[in-house]
Short mmCIF file of C-alpha atoms in Angstrom, two decimals:
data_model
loop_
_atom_site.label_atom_id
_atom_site.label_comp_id
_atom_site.label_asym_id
_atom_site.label_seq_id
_atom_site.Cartn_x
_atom_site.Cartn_y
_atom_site.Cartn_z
CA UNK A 1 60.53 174.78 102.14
CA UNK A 2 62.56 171.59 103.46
CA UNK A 3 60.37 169.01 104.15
CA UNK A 4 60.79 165.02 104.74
CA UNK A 5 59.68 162.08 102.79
CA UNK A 6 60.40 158.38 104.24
CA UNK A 7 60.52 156.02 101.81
CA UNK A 8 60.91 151.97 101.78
CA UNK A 9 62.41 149.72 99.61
CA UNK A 10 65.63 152.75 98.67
CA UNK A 11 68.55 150.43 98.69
CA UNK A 12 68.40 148.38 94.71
CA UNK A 13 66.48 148.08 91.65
CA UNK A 14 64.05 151.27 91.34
CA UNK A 15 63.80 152.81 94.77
CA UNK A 16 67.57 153.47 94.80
CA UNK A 17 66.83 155.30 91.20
CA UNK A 18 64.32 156.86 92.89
CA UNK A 19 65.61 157.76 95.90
CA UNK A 20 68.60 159.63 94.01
CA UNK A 21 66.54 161.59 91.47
CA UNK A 22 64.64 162.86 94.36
CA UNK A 23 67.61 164.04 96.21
CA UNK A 24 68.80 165.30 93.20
CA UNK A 25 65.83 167.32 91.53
CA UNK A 26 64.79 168.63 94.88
CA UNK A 27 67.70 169.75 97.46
CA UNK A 28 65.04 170.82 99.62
CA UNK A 29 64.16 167.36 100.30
CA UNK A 30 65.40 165.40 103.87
CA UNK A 31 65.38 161.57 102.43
CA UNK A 32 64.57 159.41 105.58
CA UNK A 33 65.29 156.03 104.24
CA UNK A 34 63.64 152.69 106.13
CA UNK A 35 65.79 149.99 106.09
CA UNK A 36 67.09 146.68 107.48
CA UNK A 37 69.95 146.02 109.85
CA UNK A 38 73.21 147.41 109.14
CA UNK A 39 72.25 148.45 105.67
CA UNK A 40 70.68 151.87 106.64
CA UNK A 41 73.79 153.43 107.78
CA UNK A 42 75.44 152.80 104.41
CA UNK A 43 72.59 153.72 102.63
CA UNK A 44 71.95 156.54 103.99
CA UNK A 45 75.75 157.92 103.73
CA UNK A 46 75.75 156.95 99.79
CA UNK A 47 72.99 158.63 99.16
CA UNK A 48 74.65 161.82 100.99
CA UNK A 49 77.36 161.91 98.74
CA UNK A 50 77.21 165.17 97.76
CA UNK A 51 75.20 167.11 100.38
CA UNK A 52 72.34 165.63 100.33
CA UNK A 53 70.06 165.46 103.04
CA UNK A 54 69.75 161.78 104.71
CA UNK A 55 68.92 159.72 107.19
CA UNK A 56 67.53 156.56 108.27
CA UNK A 57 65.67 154.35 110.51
CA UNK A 58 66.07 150.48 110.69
CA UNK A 59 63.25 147.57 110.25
CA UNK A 60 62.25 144.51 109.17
CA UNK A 61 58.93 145.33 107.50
CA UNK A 62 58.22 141.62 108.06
CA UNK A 63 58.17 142.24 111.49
CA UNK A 64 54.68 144.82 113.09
CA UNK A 65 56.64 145.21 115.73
CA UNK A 66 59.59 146.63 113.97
CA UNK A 67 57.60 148.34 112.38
CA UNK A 68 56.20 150.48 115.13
CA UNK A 69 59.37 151.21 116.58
CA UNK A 70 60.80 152.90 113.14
CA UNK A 71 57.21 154.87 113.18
CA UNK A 72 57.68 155.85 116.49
CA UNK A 73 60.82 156.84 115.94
CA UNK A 74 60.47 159.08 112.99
CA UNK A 75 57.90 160.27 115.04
CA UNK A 76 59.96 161.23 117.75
CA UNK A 77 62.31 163.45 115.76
CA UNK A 78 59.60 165.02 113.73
CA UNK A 79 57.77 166.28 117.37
CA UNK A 80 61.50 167.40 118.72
CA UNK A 81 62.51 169.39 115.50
CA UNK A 82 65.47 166.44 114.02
CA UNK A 83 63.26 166.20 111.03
CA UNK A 84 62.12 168.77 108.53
CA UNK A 85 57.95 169.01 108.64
CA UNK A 86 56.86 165.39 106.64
CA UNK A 87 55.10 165.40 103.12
CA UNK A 88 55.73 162.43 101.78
CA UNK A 89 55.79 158.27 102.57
CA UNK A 90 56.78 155.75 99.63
CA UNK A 91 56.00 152.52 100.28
CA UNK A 92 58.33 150.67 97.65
CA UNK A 93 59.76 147.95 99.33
CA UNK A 94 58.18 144.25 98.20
CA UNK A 95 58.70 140.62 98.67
CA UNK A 96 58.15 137.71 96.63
CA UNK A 97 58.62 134.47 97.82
CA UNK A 98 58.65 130.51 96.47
CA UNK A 99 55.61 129.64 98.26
CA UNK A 100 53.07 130.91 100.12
CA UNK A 101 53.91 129.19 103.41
CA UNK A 102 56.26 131.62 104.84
CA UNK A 103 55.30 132.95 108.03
CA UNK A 104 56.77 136.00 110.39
CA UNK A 105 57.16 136.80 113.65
CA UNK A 106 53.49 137.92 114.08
CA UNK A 107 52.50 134.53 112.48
CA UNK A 108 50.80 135.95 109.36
CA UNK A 109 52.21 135.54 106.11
CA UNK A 110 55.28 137.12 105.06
CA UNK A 111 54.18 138.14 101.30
CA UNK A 112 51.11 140.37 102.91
CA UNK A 113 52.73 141.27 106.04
CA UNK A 114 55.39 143.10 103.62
CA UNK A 115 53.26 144.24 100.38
CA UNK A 116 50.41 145.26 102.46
CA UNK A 117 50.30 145.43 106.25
CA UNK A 118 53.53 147.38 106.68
CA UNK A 119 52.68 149.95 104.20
CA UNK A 120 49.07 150.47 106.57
CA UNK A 121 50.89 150.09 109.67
CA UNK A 122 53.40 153.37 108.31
CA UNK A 123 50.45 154.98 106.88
CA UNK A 124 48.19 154.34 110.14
CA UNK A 125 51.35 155.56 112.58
CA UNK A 126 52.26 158.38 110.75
CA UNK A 127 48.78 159.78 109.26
CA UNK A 128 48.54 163.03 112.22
CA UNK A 129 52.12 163.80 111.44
CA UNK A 130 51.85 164.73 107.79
CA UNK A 131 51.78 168.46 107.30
CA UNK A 132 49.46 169.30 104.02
CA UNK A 133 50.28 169.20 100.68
CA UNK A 134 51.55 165.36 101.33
CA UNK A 135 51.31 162.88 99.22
CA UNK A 136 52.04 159.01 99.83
CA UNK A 137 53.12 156.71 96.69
CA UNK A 138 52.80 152.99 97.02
CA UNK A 139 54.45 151.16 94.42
CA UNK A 140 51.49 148.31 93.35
CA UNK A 141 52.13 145.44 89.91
CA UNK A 142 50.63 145.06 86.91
CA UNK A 143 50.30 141.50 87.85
CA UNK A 144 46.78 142.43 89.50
CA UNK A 145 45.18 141.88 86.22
CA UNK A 146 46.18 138.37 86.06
CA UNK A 147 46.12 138.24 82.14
CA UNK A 148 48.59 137.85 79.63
CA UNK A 149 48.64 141.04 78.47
CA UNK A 150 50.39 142.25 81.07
CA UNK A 151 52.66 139.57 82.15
CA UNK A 152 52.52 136.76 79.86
CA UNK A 153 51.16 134.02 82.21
CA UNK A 154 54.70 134.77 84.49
CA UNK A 155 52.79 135.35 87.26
CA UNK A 156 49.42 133.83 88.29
CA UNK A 157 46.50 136.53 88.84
CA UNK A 158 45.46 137.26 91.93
CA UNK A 159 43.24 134.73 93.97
CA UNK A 160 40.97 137.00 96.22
CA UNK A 161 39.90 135.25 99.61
CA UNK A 162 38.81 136.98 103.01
CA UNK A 163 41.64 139.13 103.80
CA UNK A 164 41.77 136.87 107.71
CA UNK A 165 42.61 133.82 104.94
CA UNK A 166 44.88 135.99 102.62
CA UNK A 167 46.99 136.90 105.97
CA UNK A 168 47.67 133.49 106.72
CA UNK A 169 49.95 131.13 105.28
CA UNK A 170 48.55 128.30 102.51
CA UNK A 171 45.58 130.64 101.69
CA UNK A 172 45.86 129.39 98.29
CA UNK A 173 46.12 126.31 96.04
CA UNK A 174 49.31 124.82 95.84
CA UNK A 175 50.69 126.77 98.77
CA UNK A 176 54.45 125.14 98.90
CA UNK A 177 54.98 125.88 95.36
CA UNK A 178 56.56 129.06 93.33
CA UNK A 179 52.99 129.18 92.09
CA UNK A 180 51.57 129.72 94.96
CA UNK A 181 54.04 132.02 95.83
CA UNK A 182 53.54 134.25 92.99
CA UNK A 183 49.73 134.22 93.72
CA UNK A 184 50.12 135.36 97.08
CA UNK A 185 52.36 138.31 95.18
CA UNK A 186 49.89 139.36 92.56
CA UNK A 187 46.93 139.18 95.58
CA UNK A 188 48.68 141.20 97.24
CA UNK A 189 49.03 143.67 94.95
CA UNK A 190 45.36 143.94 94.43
CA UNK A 191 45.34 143.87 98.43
CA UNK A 192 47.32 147.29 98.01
CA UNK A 193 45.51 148.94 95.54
CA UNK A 194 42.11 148.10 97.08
CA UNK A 195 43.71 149.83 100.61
CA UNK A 196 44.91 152.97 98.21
CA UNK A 197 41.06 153.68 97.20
CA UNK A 198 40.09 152.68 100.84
CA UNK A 199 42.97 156.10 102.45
CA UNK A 200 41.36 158.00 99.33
CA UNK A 201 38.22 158.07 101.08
CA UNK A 202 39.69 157.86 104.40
CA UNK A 203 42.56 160.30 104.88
CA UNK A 204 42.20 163.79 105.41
CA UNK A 205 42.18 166.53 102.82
CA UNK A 206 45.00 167.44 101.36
CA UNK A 207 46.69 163.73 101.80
CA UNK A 208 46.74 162.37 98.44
CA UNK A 209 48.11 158.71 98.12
CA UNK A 210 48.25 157.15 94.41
CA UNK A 211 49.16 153.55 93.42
CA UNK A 212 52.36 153.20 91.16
CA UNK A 213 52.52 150.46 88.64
CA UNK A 214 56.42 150.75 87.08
CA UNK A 215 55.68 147.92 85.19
CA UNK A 216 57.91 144.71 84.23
CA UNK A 217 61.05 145.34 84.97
CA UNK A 218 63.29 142.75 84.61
CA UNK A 219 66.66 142.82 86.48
CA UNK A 220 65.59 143.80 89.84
CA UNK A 221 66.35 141.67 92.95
CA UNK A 222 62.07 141.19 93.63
CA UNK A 223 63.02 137.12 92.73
CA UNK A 224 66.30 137.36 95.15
CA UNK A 225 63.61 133.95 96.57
CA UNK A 226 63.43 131.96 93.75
CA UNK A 227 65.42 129.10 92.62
CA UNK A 228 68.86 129.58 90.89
CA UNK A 229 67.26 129.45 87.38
CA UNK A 230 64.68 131.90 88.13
CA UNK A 231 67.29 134.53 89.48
CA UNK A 232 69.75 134.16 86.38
CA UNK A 233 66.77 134.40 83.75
CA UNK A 234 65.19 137.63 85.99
CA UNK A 235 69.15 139.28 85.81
CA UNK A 236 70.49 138.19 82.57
CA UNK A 237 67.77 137.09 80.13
CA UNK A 238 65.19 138.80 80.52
CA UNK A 239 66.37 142.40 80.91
CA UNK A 240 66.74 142.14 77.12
CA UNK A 241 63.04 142.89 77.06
CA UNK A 242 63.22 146.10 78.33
CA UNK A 243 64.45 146.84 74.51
CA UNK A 244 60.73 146.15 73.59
CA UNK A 245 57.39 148.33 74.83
CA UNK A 246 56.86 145.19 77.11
CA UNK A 247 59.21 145.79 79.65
CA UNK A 248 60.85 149.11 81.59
CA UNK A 249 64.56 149.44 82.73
CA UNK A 250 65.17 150.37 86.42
CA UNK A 251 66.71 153.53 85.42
CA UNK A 252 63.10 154.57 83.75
CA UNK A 253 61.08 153.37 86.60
CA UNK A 254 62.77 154.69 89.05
CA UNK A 255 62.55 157.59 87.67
CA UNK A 256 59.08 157.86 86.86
CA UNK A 257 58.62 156.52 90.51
CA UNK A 258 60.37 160.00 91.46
CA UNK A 259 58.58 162.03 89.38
CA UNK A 260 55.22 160.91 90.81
CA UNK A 261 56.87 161.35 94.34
CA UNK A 262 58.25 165.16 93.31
CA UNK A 263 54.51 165.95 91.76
CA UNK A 264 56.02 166.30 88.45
CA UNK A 265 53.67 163.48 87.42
CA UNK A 266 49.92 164.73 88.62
CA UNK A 267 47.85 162.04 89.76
CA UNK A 268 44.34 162.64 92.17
CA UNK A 269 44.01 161.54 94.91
CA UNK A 270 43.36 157.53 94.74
CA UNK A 271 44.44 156.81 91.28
CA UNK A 272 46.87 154.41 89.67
CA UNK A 273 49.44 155.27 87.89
CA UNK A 274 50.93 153.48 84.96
CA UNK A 275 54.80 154.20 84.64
CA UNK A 276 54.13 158.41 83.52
CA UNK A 277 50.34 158.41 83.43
CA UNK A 278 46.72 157.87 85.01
CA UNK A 279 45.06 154.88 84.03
CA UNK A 280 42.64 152.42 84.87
CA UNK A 281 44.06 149.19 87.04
CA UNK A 282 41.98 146.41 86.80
CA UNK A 283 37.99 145.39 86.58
CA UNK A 284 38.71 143.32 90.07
CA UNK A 285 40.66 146.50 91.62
CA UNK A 286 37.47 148.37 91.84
CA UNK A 287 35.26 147.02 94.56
CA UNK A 288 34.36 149.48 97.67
CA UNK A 289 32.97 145.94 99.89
CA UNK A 290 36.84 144.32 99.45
CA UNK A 291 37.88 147.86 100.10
CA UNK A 292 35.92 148.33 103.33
CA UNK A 293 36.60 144.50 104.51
CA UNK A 294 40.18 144.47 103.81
CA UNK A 295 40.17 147.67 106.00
CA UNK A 296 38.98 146.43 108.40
CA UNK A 297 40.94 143.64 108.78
CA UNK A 298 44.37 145.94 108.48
CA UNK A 299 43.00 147.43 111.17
CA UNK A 300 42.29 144.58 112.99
CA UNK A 301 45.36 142.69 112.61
CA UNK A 302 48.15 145.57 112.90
CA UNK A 303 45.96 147.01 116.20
CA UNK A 304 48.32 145.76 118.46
CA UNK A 305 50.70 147.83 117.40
CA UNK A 306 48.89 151.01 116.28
CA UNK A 307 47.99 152.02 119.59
#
């Protein structure tokens, strides 16, 4: 049965992996691509290349407001027929910036607008349109643990504050630093996985939604923010680690990222999943009063735009 998945975050690095082992293990898949500017229409007709089914929508998922006019437009052409019946959302598509000062147009911070608020804003828009078995995949980081296990100290853990201060700019110490920057990251990775458990218990029956954790993977443009010296060691140092255990190649998250799109990877409802399996995310990830606040507050602060 065709059916359509919308996914963010297609165009580099693992989504555009993802995007084209979707296309390519399942033909009976329309690919509706989110994307920004002028980039959709080329993205859309690369990924085509062969017959494949694809389309897009444009937005800045920095901006609510943009947003809510690529929901409402998907909308649109799912209620008129354009789209195939819609099973699936992917929420890929993150930013990491070199501070934690870096505000949008709605005057929250750009790091959780992005990683977090966009992703509930989709979800929220689009949750009556899904037509059961769906199943919505937000890509989350291993830097939520915060320990060196998992990142070797690259990345600051995650600094949990009310989610009204984690939505603002300088919510943490150290703000106009890369530090800070990277915290704001990691939080809101947490952020995402505590909203996962939170549309677990929320969404209806037969929407599953799983957190996916590809890993470190070197190479990809996530630190297209940072400094010169931080770009060159991301692109051409350290994607030599991807020859250990420690660290995945795009090629292999992506695809595992498709896999758990396609099914191929089973996952219930409100897990996280760990490149190819189920697994435990971290102590601080489980916590059903963050949950319910930081629910509310989505709520709250996307509302203008949800109606």
């Amino acid at each position: 049965m065709r059916h359509t998945i919308v996914m963010t975050g297609a165009s580099r690095g693992i989504g555009r992996v993802a995007a084209e082992r979707i296309l390519c293990l399942s033909p009976e898949v329309h690919l509706l691509v989110v994307a920004r500017g002028s980039s959709g229409p080329r993205l859309a007709g690369e990924l085509a290349e062969g017959g494949h089914a694809v389309s897009h929508v444009a937005a800045d998922l920095g901006s609510l407001r943009s947003v809510r006019s690529a929901a409402e437009q998907i909308r649109d052409r799912l209620e008129r027929g354009g789209l195939p019946p819609l099973r699936g959302f992917v929420g890929n598509a993150g930013v990491q910036y070199t501070n934690a000062l870096t505000e949008g147009p709605d005057g929250l911070e750009s790091t959780f607008t992005v990683n977090v608020l966009a992703n509930h804003l989709f979800v929220r828009l689009l949750e009556d349109r899904f037509v059961c078995p769906a199943r919505i995949v937000i890509t989350v980081s291993d830097t939520h643990f915060g320990d060196l296990t998992h990142n070797l100290g690259m990345v600051p853990g995650p600094v949990w504050r009310s989610p009204d201060v984690l939505a603002r700019t300088g919510a943490f110490a150290k703000s106009d630093t890369a530090a800070g920057g990277r915290t704001a990251y990691s939080t809101s990775k947490l952020a995402a996985i505590y909203l996962v458990h939170e549309y677990a218990r929320r969404l209806p029956v037969g929407i599953d939604v799983v957190a996916y954790n590809p890993g470190f993977v070197p190479g990809t443009d996530l630190a297209r923010n940072a400094g010169p010296v931080s770009r060159f060691a991301m692109r051409r140092i350290l994607p030599v680690m991807t020859l250990t255990p420690f660290a995945t190649t795009s090629s292999a998250a992506g695809g595992h990222l498709a896999d758990l799109v396609l099914g191929t990877t089973q996952a219930p409802t409100g897990s996280y999943v760990d490149r190819v399996r189920v697994a435990r995310s971290s102590q601080e990830s489980y916590d059903p009063q963050r949950e319910g606040e930081l629910w509310d507050a989505a709520e709250r602060l996307t509302a203008a735009h949800a109606a």
